[in-house]
Coordinates of C-alpha atoms in Angstrom, one line a residue:
Chain A
M1 CA -9.4 -9.7 -12.8
V2 CA -12.9 -11.8 -12.2
A3 CA -15.8 -9.0 -11.6
D4 CA -17.1 -9.4 -8.2
P5 CA -20.1 -10.8 -8.4
V6 CA -21.7 -8.8 -5.4
V7 CA -23.2 -5.2 -5.8
H8 CA -22.3 -2.8 -2.9
V9 CA -24.7 -1.1 -1.7
L10 CA -24.3 2.2 0.5
R11 CA -27.4 4.2 1.5
A12 CA -27.8 6.9 4.1
E13 CA -30.8 8.5 5.3
N14 CA -31.4 11.9 7.2
I15 CA -28.1 12.4 8.9
V16 CA -27.7 15.1 11.3
R17 CA -24.2 15.4 12.7
S18 CA -23.1 18.7 14.3
F19 CA -20.1 19.7 16.0
V20 CA -19.5 22.5 18.8
N21 CA -17.1 24.7 17.5
G22 CA -13.8 26.2 19.5
A23 CA -16.7 29.6 20.0
G24 CA -18.6 26.8 22.3
V25 CA -21.2 27.0 19.5
E26 CA -23.1 23.8 18.0
V27 CA -22.6 23.9 14.3
R28 CA -24.6 21.7 12.1
A29 CA -22.6 20.1 9.3
L30 CA -24.8 17.5 8.3
D31 CA -28.4 18.4 8.4
G32 CA -30.9 15.9 6.7
F33 CA -27.9 14.5 4.3
S34 CA -29.7 11.6 2.5
F35 CA -27.1 9.5 0.1
S36 CA -27.4 6.3 -1.9
A37 CA -24.8 4.2 -4.3
E38 CA -24.4 0.9 -5.7
G39 CA -22.4 -1.4 -7.9
P40 CA -19.4 -0.8 -9.4
Q41 CA -19.4 3.2 -9.9
T42 CA -17.5 6.2 -8.4
V43 CA -19.7 9.3 -7.2
A44 CA -18.5 12.3 -6.8
I45 CA -19.7 14.9 -4.2
V46 CA -18.7 18.3 -4.6
G47 CA -19.6 21.6 -2.4
P48 CA -18.2 24.5 -0.7
S49 CA -16.1 24.1 2.2
G50 CA -17.6 23.0 5.6
C51 CA -20.2 21.4 3.7
G52 CA -19.6 18.3 5.6
K53 CA -18.4 16.2 2.5
S54 CA -15.5 14.7 5.0
T55 CA -17.9 14.3 8.2
F56 CA -20.0 12.3 5.8
L57 CA -17.0 9.8 4.7
R58 CA -15.9 9.6 8.5
L59 CA -19.1 8.4 9.0
V60 CA -19.2 5.7 6.1
A61 CA -15.8 4.5 7.6
G62 CA -17.2 3.7 10.7
L63 CA -14.8 6.9 12.3
D64 CA -18.0 8.7 13.8
E65 CA -21.4 8.4 14.4
P66 CA -24.2 10.5 13.3
Q67 CA -26.5 12.2 16.0
A68 CA -29.7 11.1 13.9
G69 CA -30.4 9.1 10.9
T70 CA -28.6 5.9 9.5
V71 CA -25.7 4.6 7.4
V72 CA -25.8 1.4 6.3
Y73 CA -23.5 -0.4 4.1
D74 CA -24.1 -3.8 2.6
G75 CA -26.9 -4.6 5.0
T76 CA -25.3 -3.3 8.2
A77 CA -24.7 0.1 10.0
T78 CA -21.1 1.2 9.4
A79 CA -20.8 1.7 13.5
T80 CA -16.8 0.7 13.5
P81 CA -14.1 0.7 11.2
S82 CA -13.9 -2.6 8.5
P83 CA -11.1 -3.4 6.0
D84 CA -13.7 -3.5 3.8
R85 CA -14.3 0.0 3.5
G86 CA -11.2 1.8 2.7
L87 CA -10.2 5.3 3.2
V88 CA -7.9 7.8 1.9
F89 CA -7.0 10.7 3.8
Q90 CA -6.1 14.6 1.6
D91 CA -2.4 13.8 2.4
A92 CA -2.0 10.3 2.2
A93 CA -1.1 10.0 6.2
L94 CA 1.5 7.7 5.8
F95 CA 3.6 6.2 9.1
P96 CA 6.6 8.1 8.6
W97 CA 8.7 5.2 10.6
L98 CA 7.7 2.7 8.0
T99 CA 9.3 2.1 4.8
V100 CA 7.0 2.3 1.5
Y101 CA 6.7 -1.4 1.5
D102 CA 5.8 -1.8 5.2
N103 CA 3.0 0.9 4.8
I104 CA 1.7 -0.9 2.2
A105 CA 1.7 -4.4 4.1
F106 CA 0.4 -2.7 7.5
G107 CA -3.3 -3.8 7.0
L108 CA -2.1 -7.4 5.8
R109 CA 0.2 -7.5 9.0
A110 CA -2.5 -6.0 11.4
R111 CA -5.4 -8.4 9.9
G112 CA -2.8 -11.2 10.3
A113 CA -2.7 -12.2 6.5
F114 CA 1.1 -11.3 5.9
N115 CA 2.1 -14.6 5.7
R116 CA -0.4 -16.1 3.7
E117 CA -0.8 -13.2 1.3
R118 CA 3.1 -11.2 1.1
G119 CA 3.0 -11.5 -2.6
L120 CA 0.2 -9.1 -2.7
V121 CA 2.4 -6.6 -1.5
D122 CA 4.9 -6.7 -4.8
E123 CA 2.0 -6.8 -7.1
Y124 CA 0.3 -3.5 -5.6
I125 CA 4.0 -2.0 -5.6
A126 CA 4.1 -2.9 -9.3
L127 CA 0.8 -1.6 -9.8
M128 CA 0.8 1.7 -8.9
G129 CA 3.9 2.4 -10.2
L130 CA 6.0 2.5 -6.8
A131 CA 8.7 -0.4 -8.1
G132 CA 12.3 0.8 -6.8
F133 CA 10.7 2.7 -4.1
E134 CA 10.2 -0.2 -1.7
R135 CA 12.5 1.1 0.7
S136 CA 12.4 4.7 0.9
Y137 CA 10.7 6.4 4.1
P138 CA 7.8 8.9 3.5
H139 CA 9.9 12.0 4.1
Q140 CA 11.9 10.8 1.0
L141 CA 9.1 10.7 -1.4
S142 CA 7.2 13.2 -3.1
G143 CA 4.1 14.3 -3.1
G144 CA 2.6 11.8 -5.9
M145 CA 4.3 9.1 -5.0
A146 CA 3.6 9.8 -1.2
S147 CA 0.2 9.7 -2.8
R148 CA -0.1 6.4 -4.7
T149 CA 1.6 4.5 -1.7
G150 CA -1.6 6.1 0.3
L151 CA -3.9 4.4 -2.5
A152 CA -1.7 1.1 -2.5
R153 CA -1.6 1.0 1.0
M154 CA -6.0 0.8 0.6
F155 CA -6.1 -0.6 -2.3
I156 CA -4.3 -3.9 -1.5
G157 CA -7.3 -4.9 1.3
N158 CA -9.4 -5.2 -2.0
P159 CA -12.2 -3.0 -0.2
G160 CA -15.8 -2.8 -1.6
L161 CA -16.4 0.5 -0.5
I162 CA -13.6 2.9 -1.5
L163 CA -13.7 6.2 0.5
L164 CA -11.3 9.0 -1.4
D165 CA -11.3 12.4 1.2
E166 CA -9.8 15.0 -1.2
P167 CA -6.5 12.6 -2.0
L168 CA -5.2 14.5 -4.8
S169 CA -5.8 18.2 -3.8
A170 CA -2.0 18.8 -2.2
L171 CA -0.6 17.3 -5.9
D172 CA 0.3 19.7 -8.4
A173 CA -1.9 19.4 -11.7
F174 CA 0.5 17.0 -14.0
T175 CA 0.9 14.5 -11.1
R176 CA -2.5 14.9 -10.1
M177 CA -3.8 13.6 -13.5
G178 CA -1.3 10.8 -13.6
I179 CA -3.1 9.7 -10.7
Q180 CA -6.5 10.2 -11.4
D181 CA -6.1 7.7 -14.5
E182 CA -4.4 5.5 -11.9
I183 CA -7.7 5.8 -10.1
V184 CA -9.9 5.0 -13.2
R185 CA -7.7 1.6 -13.8
M186 CA -7.6 0.6 -10.5
Q187 CA -11.4 1.3 -10.2
Q188 CA -12.1 -1.1 -13.4
R189 CA -9.6 -3.7 -12.1
E190 CA -11.2 -4.3 -8.6
R191 CA -14.9 -3.4 -9.9
S192 CA -15.3 -1.5 -6.4
L193 CA -17.5 1.1 -5.8
I194 CA -15.7 4.8 -5.2
V195 CA -17.1 7.5 -3.2
L196 CA -15.0 10.5 -3.6
V197 CA -14.8 13.9 -2.0
T198 CA -13.6 16.9 -3.8
H199 CA -13.3 20.4 -4.4
D200 CA -12.3 20.0 -8.0
I201 CA -15.3 20.2 -10.6
E202 CA -13.0 18.7 -13.4
E203 CA -11.6 15.9 -11.0
A204 CA -15.2 14.8 -10.4
V205 CA -16.4 14.9 -14.1
Y206 CA -13.0 13.0 -15.1
L207 CA -13.9 10.5 -12.8
A208 CA -17.5 9.8 -11.6
D209 CA -20.4 8.4 -13.1
R210 CA -22.1 10.5 -10.8
V211 CA -21.7 14.1 -9.5
V212 CA -23.7 14.8 -6.4
I213 CA -23.7 18.3 -5.3
M214 CA -24.0 19.5 -1.8
S215 CA -25.1 23.1 -0.4
A216 CA -23.0 25.2 2.2
R217 CA -23.2 24.1 5.8
P218 CA -25.8 22.4 6.7
G219 CA -25.0 20.1 3.9
H220 CA -27.5 18.8 2.5
V221 CA -27.8 17.7 -1.4
I222 CA -28.8 20.0 -3.5
G223 CA -28.6 18.4 -7.2
E224 CA -27.0 15.8 -9.4
V225 CA -25.4 15.1 -12.5
G226 CA -24.9 11.8 -14.2
I227 CA -21.6 11.5 -16.3
D228 CA -22.3 9.2 -18.8
L229 CA -18.9 9.8 -20.7
S230 CA -17.2 6.6 -22.3
R231 CA -13.5 6.2 -20.7
P232 CA -10.7 7.4 -20.9
R233 CA -12.5 10.5 -21.3
D234 CA -11.2 13.8 -22.9
R235 CA -11.0 16.8 -20.7
I236 CA -11.3 19.7 -23.3
A237 CA -13.6 17.4 -25.5
E238 CA -17.3 19.3 -26.1
A239 CA -19.3 17.2 -23.7
F240 CA -16.9 16.9 -21.0
V241 CA -16.6 20.5 -20.9
A242 CA -20.7 20.8 -20.9
K243 CA -20.9 18.4 -17.8
R244 CA -18.5 20.5 -16.0
R245 CA -20.8 23.7 -16.5
E246 CA -23.9 22.0 -15.9
V247 CA -21.9 21.0 -12.3
M248 CA -21.0 24.7 -12.0
A249 CA -24.5 25.2 -12.4
V250 CA -25.7 24.0 -9.5
L251 CA -23.5 25.1 -7.7
G252 CA -24.1 28.8 -8.4
S253 CA -27.4 28.7 -8.3
T254 CA -27.7 28.1 -4.6
G255 CA -25.0 30.7 -3.8
A256 CA -23.0 27.9 -2.5
L257 CA -20.1 29.6 -4.6
G258 CA -19.8 33.0 -3.2
R259 CA -19.8 32.4 0.3
H260 CA -16.2 31.3 0.7
D261 CA -15.8 34.0 3.0
E262 CA -17.7 32.7 5.7
P263 CA -15.4 31.0 8.5
I264 CA -14.7 27.2 8.1
L265 CA -15.7 24.3 10.6
S266 CA -12.3 23.4 11.5
G267 CA -11.2 20.3 11.1
Q268 CA -14.0 19.3 8.6
G269 CA -13.4 19.7 4.4
Chain B
M1 CA 14.3 25.0 1.5
E2 CA 14.7 22.3 -0.3
E3 CA 14.6 22.3 -4.1
K4 CA 11.5 21.0 -5.7
L5 CA 11.8 17.6 -7.4
T6 CA 9.7 16.4 -9.3
D7 CA 7.3 13.5 -9.1
G8 CA 8.7 9.9 -8.5
E9 CA 12.0 11.1 -7.6
P10 CA 12.9 10.7 -4.0
R11 CA 14.9 13.4 -2.4
G12 CA 17.8 10.6 -0.8
A13 CA 18.5 10.0 -4.2
A14 CA 18.9 13.7 -5.4
T15 CA 21.2 14.2 -2.4
A16 CA 23.2 11.4 -2.9
V17 CA 23.8 12.5 -6.4
R18 CA 24.8 16.5 -5.4
S19 CA 27.0 14.9 -2.5
S20 CA 29.3 12.9 -4.7
R21 CA 29.5 15.2 -7.2
R22 CA 31.0 17.1 -3.9
A23 CA 33.6 14.6 -3.5
P24 CA 35.0 12.8 -6.2
G25 CA 37.1 10.3 -4.4
P26 CA 39.9 10.1 -1.7
R27 CA 42.0 12.7 -1.6
L28 CA 45.6 14.0 0.6
P29 CA 45.5 16.7 2.7
Q30 CA 46.0 19.8 2.2
V31 CA 49.3 21.5 3.9
R32 CA 47.0 23.9 5.6
E33 CA 45.2 20.9 7.0
V34 CA 48.4 19.5 7.9
L35 CA 50.2 22.3 9.7
L36 CA 46.5 22.4 11.7
M37 CA 46.5 18.8 13.0
L38 CA 50.6 19.3 14.0
L39 CA 49.5 21.7 16.5
P40 CA 48.5 19.2 19.6
P41 CA 51.9 17.6 18.9
V42 CA 53.8 20.9 19.1
A43 CA 51.4 21.5 22.0
M44 CA 52.6 17.8 23.6
V45 CA 56.3 18.0 22.9
A46 CA 56.4 21.6 24.3
A47 CA 54.8 20.3 27.7
L48 CA 57.1 17.5 28.0
S49 CA 60.2 19.6 27.2
L50 CA 59.5 22.4 30.1
H51 CA 58.3 19.4 32.3
E52 CA 61.7 17.6 32.0
A53 CA 63.9 20.9 31.7
L54 CA 62.3 22.9 35.4
P55 CA 63.2 21.6 38.5
N56 CA 61.1 20.1 41.0
I57 CA 60.4 22.2 43.6
Y58 CA 57.2 21.7 45.1
P59 CA 56.8 19.7 47.7
D60 CA 60.3 19.1 48.8
D61 CA 61.8 15.6 47.5
Y62 CA 58.8 14.8 45.1
V63 CA 59.6 12.6 41.9
P64 CA 57.4 12.7 39.1
V65 CA 56.5 9.2 37.8
T66 CA 53.1 9.7 35.4
Y67 CA 53.1 12.8 33.5
A68 CA 55.9 12.2 31.4
P69 CA 55.0 8.7 30.6
F70 CA 51.4 10.0 29.5
L71 CA 52.3 12.7 27.3
V72 CA 54.7 10.1 25.8
I73 CA 51.4 8.1 25.6
C74 CA 49.3 10.7 23.8
L75 CA 52.0 11.8 21.7
A76 CA 51.9 8.0 20.4
A77 CA 48.4 7.8 19.8
Y78 CA 48.1 11.0 18.4
G79 CA 50.7 10.1 15.8
A80 CA 48.8 7.2 14.8
C81 CA 46.1 8.8 14.5
F82 CA 47.3 11.1 12.9
V83 CA 48.6 8.6 10.1
V84 CA 45.2 7.1 9.7
A85 CA 43.7 11.1 8.8
C86 CA 46.2 11.3 6.3
F87 CA 44.5 8.6 4.2
V88 CA 41.3 8.7 5.4
P89 CA 39.2 12.0 4.6
R90 CA 36.3 11.5 6.3
F91 CA 38.1 10.5 9.6
R92 CA 40.8 13.7 8.9
K93 CA 37.6 15.9 9.1
R94 CA 36.4 14.5 12.2
F95 CA 40.1 14.2 13.8
G96 CA 41.2 17.6 12.4
H97 CA 38.0 19.3 14.1
Y98 CA 39.7 18.8 17.5
S99 CA 43.0 20.1 17.0
G100 CA 42.4 24.0 18.0
L101 CA 40.8 22.3 21.3
L102 CA 43.6 19.2 22.2
T103 CA 46.1 21.9 21.9
V104 CA 44.8 24.2 24.2
A105 CA 44.2 21.3 26.5
F106 CA 47.8 20.5 26.6
L107 CA 48.8 23.7 27.0
V108 CA 46.7 24.0 29.8
L109 CA 47.6 20.9 31.7
E110 CA 51.2 22.3 31.5
V111 CA 50.4 25.6 33.1
L112 CA 48.8 23.6 36.1
D113 CA 52.3 21.5 36.1
I114 CA 54.0 24.3 36.4
A115 CA 52.1 25.9 38.8
T116 CA 51.9 23.0 41.1
L117 CA 55.1 21.0 41.1
K118 CA 57.4 23.6 39.6
T119 CA 56.8 26.8 41.5
G120 CA 54.4 25.5 44.2
Y121 CA 52.1 28.8 43.3
L122 CA 49.1 26.7 44.1
R123 CA 49.3 24.7 47.2
L124 CA 48.9 21.2 48.6
P125 CA 46.4 19.4 49.5
F126 CA 43.8 21.0 47.4
M127 CA 46.1 21.8 44.4
P128 CA 47.9 18.7 43.3
S129 CA 50.3 18.6 40.2
P130 CA 48.7 16.9 37.2
D131 CA 51.2 13.9 38.1
K132 CA 50.1 13.4 41.4
V133 CA 46.2 13.3 39.9
F134 CA 47.4 10.8 37.3
Y135 CA 49.5 8.8 39.9
S136 CA 46.3 8.5 42.0
V137 CA 44.7 6.6 39.6
T138 CA 47.7 4.3 38.0
S139 CA 48.6 3.2 42.2
N140 CA 45.1 2.5 42.4
V141 CA 43.6 0.7 40.0
P142 CA 42.3 -2.5 41.3
E143 CA 40.3 -0.4 44.3
L144 CA 39.1 1.8 41.1
L145 CA 37.7 -0.8 39.3
N146 CA 36.0 -2.3 42.3
D147 CA 34.3 0.7 42.7
F148 CA 33.8 1.3 39.0
Y149 CA 31.9 -2.1 39.1
S150 CA 30.4 -1.2 42.1
S151 CA 28.6 1.8 41.0
M152 CA 27.9 0.7 37.3
L153 CA 26.0 -2.4 38.9
L154 CA 23.7 -0.2 40.8
L155 CA 23.5 2.4 37.8
F156 CA 22.6 0.1 35.3
T157 CA 20.3 -1.7 37.6
G158 CA 18.4 1.2 38.3
I159 CA 18.3 2.9 34.8
V160 CA 16.9 -0.4 33.4
I161 CA 14.5 -0.8 36.3
G162 CA 13.3 2.9 35.3
A163 CA 13.1 2.1 31.7
V164 CA 10.8 -0.2 31.6
T165 CA 8.7 0.8 34.5
G166 CA 8.7 4.3 32.4
M167 CA 7.9 2.6 29.2
V168 CA 5.1 0.6 31.0
S169 CA 3.4 3.5 33.0
G170 CA 3.8 6.6 30.1
V171 CA 2.1 4.1 27.4
L172 CA -0.8 3.5 29.7
I173 CA -0.8 6.7 31.0
G174 CA -0.9 8.4 27.7
W175 CA -3.3 5.8 26.2
S176 CA -5.5 4.7 28.8
R177 CA -7.9 7.1 29.9
I178 CA -8.6 5.1 33.2
C179 CA -5.1 5.2 33.9
N180 CA -4.8 8.6 33.0
Y181 CA -7.2 9.8 35.6
W182 CA -5.7 7.5 38.6
F183 CA -1.9 8.1 38.0
A184 CA -1.3 11.1 36.1
P185 CA -1.4 12.9 39.1
F186 CA 0.8 10.3 41.3
M187 CA 3.2 10.8 38.7
K188 CA 3.3 14.5 38.5
I189 CA 3.5 15.0 42.4
I190 CA 6.4 12.5 43.2
G191 CA 8.0 13.2 40.0
P192 CA 9.7 16.9 40.2
V193 CA 10.9 15.7 43.8
P194 CA 14.8 15.5 43.5
S195 CA 16.2 12.4 44.3
A196 CA 18.4 14.1 47.7
A197 CA 15.0 15.2 49.1
W198 CA 14.0 11.4 49.0
L199 CA 16.9 10.2 50.6
P200 CA 16.4 9.9 54.4
V201 CA 12.5 8.5 53.3
V202 CA 13.6 5.7 51.2
M203 CA 17.0 4.8 53.6
V204 CA 14.2 3.8 56.1
V205 CA 11.5 2.3 53.9
F206 CA 13.8 0.2 52.1
P207 CA 15.4 -2.9 53.6
T208 CA 19.0 -2.2 52.4
S209 CA 20.5 0.7 51.1
H210 CA 21.4 -0.8 47.8
A211 CA 17.6 -1.3 47.4
A212 CA 17.4 2.4 48.3
S213 CA 19.8 3.8 46.2
V214 CA 18.7 1.3 43.3
F215 CA 15.0 2.8 43.7
L216 CA 16.5 6.3 43.6
I217 CA 17.9 6.4 40.1
A218 CA 15.2 4.4 38.6
L219 CA 12.9 7.1 40.2
A220 CA 15.0 9.8 38.3
V221 CA 14.7 7.6 34.6
W222 CA 11.0 6.6 35.5
F223 CA 9.9 10.5 36.0
P224 CA 11.2 12.2 32.5
L225 CA 10.7 9.0 30.6
T226 CA 6.8 8.7 31.7
L227 CA 5.9 12.4 31.2
M228 CA 7.4 12.5 27.7
V229 CA 5.9 9.4 26.5
S230 CA 2.4 10.2 28.1
S231 CA 2.3 13.2 26.7
S232 CA 3.3 12.1 23.2
I233 CA 1.1 9.0 23.0
R234 CA -1.8 11.6 24.0
S235 CA -0.8 13.7 20.9
T236 CA -0.6 11.2 18.5
D237 CA -1.7 12.2 14.8
K238 CA -5.0 11.0 15.0
R239 CA -5.3 10.4 11.3
L240 CA -2.4 7.9 11.6
I241 CA -4.5 6.0 14.2
E242 CA -7.9 6.6 12.1
S243 CA -5.4 5.1 9.0
A244 CA -4.6 2.3 10.9
R245 CA -8.2 1.6 12.5
V246 CA -9.8 2.0 8.7
L247 CA -7.1 -1.0 7.7
G248 CA -8.1 -3.5 9.9
A249 CA -6.2 -2.9 13.0
S250 CA -7.2 -3.8 16.5
E251 CA -7.0 -1.4 19.4
P252 CA -3.6 -2.9 21.0
Y253 CA -2.4 -3.3 17.2
V254 CA -3.0 0.8 17.0
M255 CA -1.1 0.8 20.2
F256 CA 2.1 -1.5 19.4
H257 CA 2.1 -0.2 16.0
V258 CA 1.3 3.1 15.9
A259 CA 0.9 4.9 19.2
I260 CA 4.5 3.3 20.3
P261 CA 6.4 4.1 17.4
A262 CA 5.1 7.7 16.9
A263 CA 6.0 8.3 20.5
L264 CA 9.9 6.9 19.9
P265 CA 11.5 10.5 19.4
S266 CA 10.2 11.5 22.8
V267 CA 10.9 8.2 24.6
F268 CA 14.5 9.1 23.5
T269 CA 14.2 12.7 25.0
G270 CA 12.5 11.3 28.0
M271 CA 15.3 8.5 28.4
F272 CA 18.2 11.8 27.9
M273 CA 16.9 13.5 30.5
G274 CA 16.2 10.3 32.6
L275 CA 19.7 9.5 32.1
S276 CA 21.1 13.0 33.2
S277 CA 19.4 13.0 36.4
S278 CA 19.9 9.0 37.2
F279 CA 23.3 10.4 37.6
G280 CA 22.3 12.8 40.2
A281 CA 20.9 10.2 41.9
L282 CA 24.1 7.7 41.6
I283 CA 26.2 10.4 43.1
V284 CA 23.9 11.6 46.0
A285 CA 23.5 7.8 46.6
E286 CA 26.7 6.9 47.0
M287 CA 27.9 10.1 49.0
L288 CA 25.1 9.4 51.2
G289 CA 23.8 6.1 51.6
V290 CA 25.8 3.3 50.0
K291 CA 29.5 2.5 51.1
A292 CA 31.0 1.4 48.0
G293 CA 31.1 2.9 44.3
L294 CA 33.1 5.6 43.3
G295 CA 31.0 8.5 44.7
W296 CA 31.2 7.1 47.8
Y297 CA 35.7 6.7 46.9
I298 CA 35.0 10.7 46.4
T299 CA 33.8 11.3 49.6
W300 CA 36.3 8.9 51.3
A301 CA 39.3 10.4 49.8
S302 CA 38.0 14.1 50.4
S303 CA 38.0 13.2 53.9
W304 CA 41.2 12.1 54.1
A305 CA 41.9 15.5 52.1
E306 CA 43.4 13.5 49.4
F307 CA 42.5 15.6 46.5
A308 CA 44.6 14.0 44.0
K309 CA 42.2 10.9 44.4
V310 CA 38.6 13.2 44.1
Y311 CA 39.8 15.0 41.0
S312 CA 40.6 11.6 39.3
T313 CA 37.7 10.4 39.9
V314 CA 35.3 13.1 39.2
A315 CA 37.3 12.7 35.9
I316 CA 36.1 9.1 35.4
F317 CA 32.7 10.0 36.1
I318 CA 32.9 12.6 33.3
V319 CA 34.0 9.9 31.0
I320 CA 31.4 7.8 32.2
F321 CA 28.3 9.7 31.5
F322 CA 29.6 11.6 28.6
T323 CA 29.9 7.8 27.0
L324 CA 26.7 6.9 28.2
I325 CA 25.1 9.9 26.9
E326 CA 26.7 9.6 23.3
L327 CA 25.7 5.6 23.4
L328 CA 22.0 7.2 23.6
F329 CA 22.4 9.6 20.7
K330 CA 24.0 6.7 18.8
V331 CA 20.9 4.0 19.3
R332 CA 18.7 7.0 18.3
D333 CA 20.2 8.2 15.3
H334 CA 20.3 4.6 14.3
V335 CA 16.6 3.8 15.2
M336 CA 15.6 6.8 14.3
K337 CA 17.1 6.8 10.7
W338 CA 13.4 7.2 9.4
Q339 CA 13.0 10.7 10.8
E340 CA 13.6 13.9 8.6
G341 CA 16.8 15.8 9.5
T342 CA 17.1 14.2 13.0
V343 CA 17.0 16.8 15.6
R344 CA 20.4 17.5 17.0
W345 CA 21.2 17.9 21.1

């Protein structure tokens, strides 16, 4: 595949987004959050529960609007969803009435491109290791296969920006490692910009070129660790473990790790 | 709880392996199964012998014509099924399941025969003998067919109109905030009023009693369908809608390809409730409004104290309603094969 000539740029400045919780109290999910990323690379955002990571992804995806600040992708504000900004939810959110094939073809059909590009469906089914499962319904799939289907459904639109909202957190460790390698491979193939939100520090260090660390609510950036390790990465190499330790240190320095007993904002990762 | 499967293995495949191990191939019936399946014909033969052996004493000079042929036909039909069941294990399982019920049914029928025709313990005109009830059908086929046609025409016109309008209004009330504001209260006020209460009003408002009856039946289907579909669309999983929007789907596309398929289980629940109340509406309309159809025939027969006709027509209604509901279930099972562990009513 030819490298994408366009360098994608995502810039978010001083975002404020608050919600009213069940008790009628206003809770700030994001407060003065700024973030930028560009080019084909993977940026991971880690932080404690309720720090507004998922809220940020929803803003970038165009599913939500900030109360203050701007989110700009390739020069335009992300006010509405676009197939150029792909999003994968935690448990894939597959359409239960569609087969694996039809789930993956959903975007093509919705954009009226199915007749022109139907060959892509089989291509991505093969790429994500889903061959033989085309006619299965989501309830017949294991967690790993459902996750692959969700990723294929997003990758097939060839988005320049890929937003992953804890896509693998419901999987067991072995399945997760397999799909992490799949994501690395797809990123190198499609040359897209990936923003990954995760709880899992090892996952962040394994996948990302940069790890951005957020504070507990109200969320803002408290640090960043560059991961300049070559791929494929060795999860138990000295350098890999050192990077994990570095991320942990930034998280721990603000007391972010010791506050899990706090009630989290419902619906916000 | 289902056993944990390794990644990459769909649950369907595992179940297929397991069940094929259980049933290695067609096998012949066991003795116990055969004995169980022979119980209903024993009951039929017993009923037939008692009917032939005992004298007919009530009413005087009554000559039964249909009861014995009915039993013989049942016996022949059962025999045919029995032969098939011996060689087709899947059919045998379902067929054998009904042995007990069929046996008791034929015994009850013979008890009725003895209580009426053979002893006169149950008196006419309210308790006709089974023979008289069957005869009221066989002697009256053209008229019953005519009324059957008239009833079904009414019922289906109403159901189709009710289902189409119910789907449209359910989707609109569920999807659009404006439609919800203006039409949901209307639906909630009109819906729960039973058909019988509407009857005097619609008879005046509509130009013909046929149109009024169609309206009543359509209303009976429309309300539960609208309610189920609109509430289901309003509570569609938000992540499915957002996933679709992120994949580039327009609002109408999301409505037709996400919200409506997600509401399908409720569509069938609504249709089930709607069908049930449409039957009630049909009977009310025919007994009090239109001058045709099986419901009207029941009223007419009972006014002449012809209770054999009343009972046989009620039985025909039971068969019709049962068949329609079963048909709906079959359609649902086919359409909803994507759903895990289909819910049974």
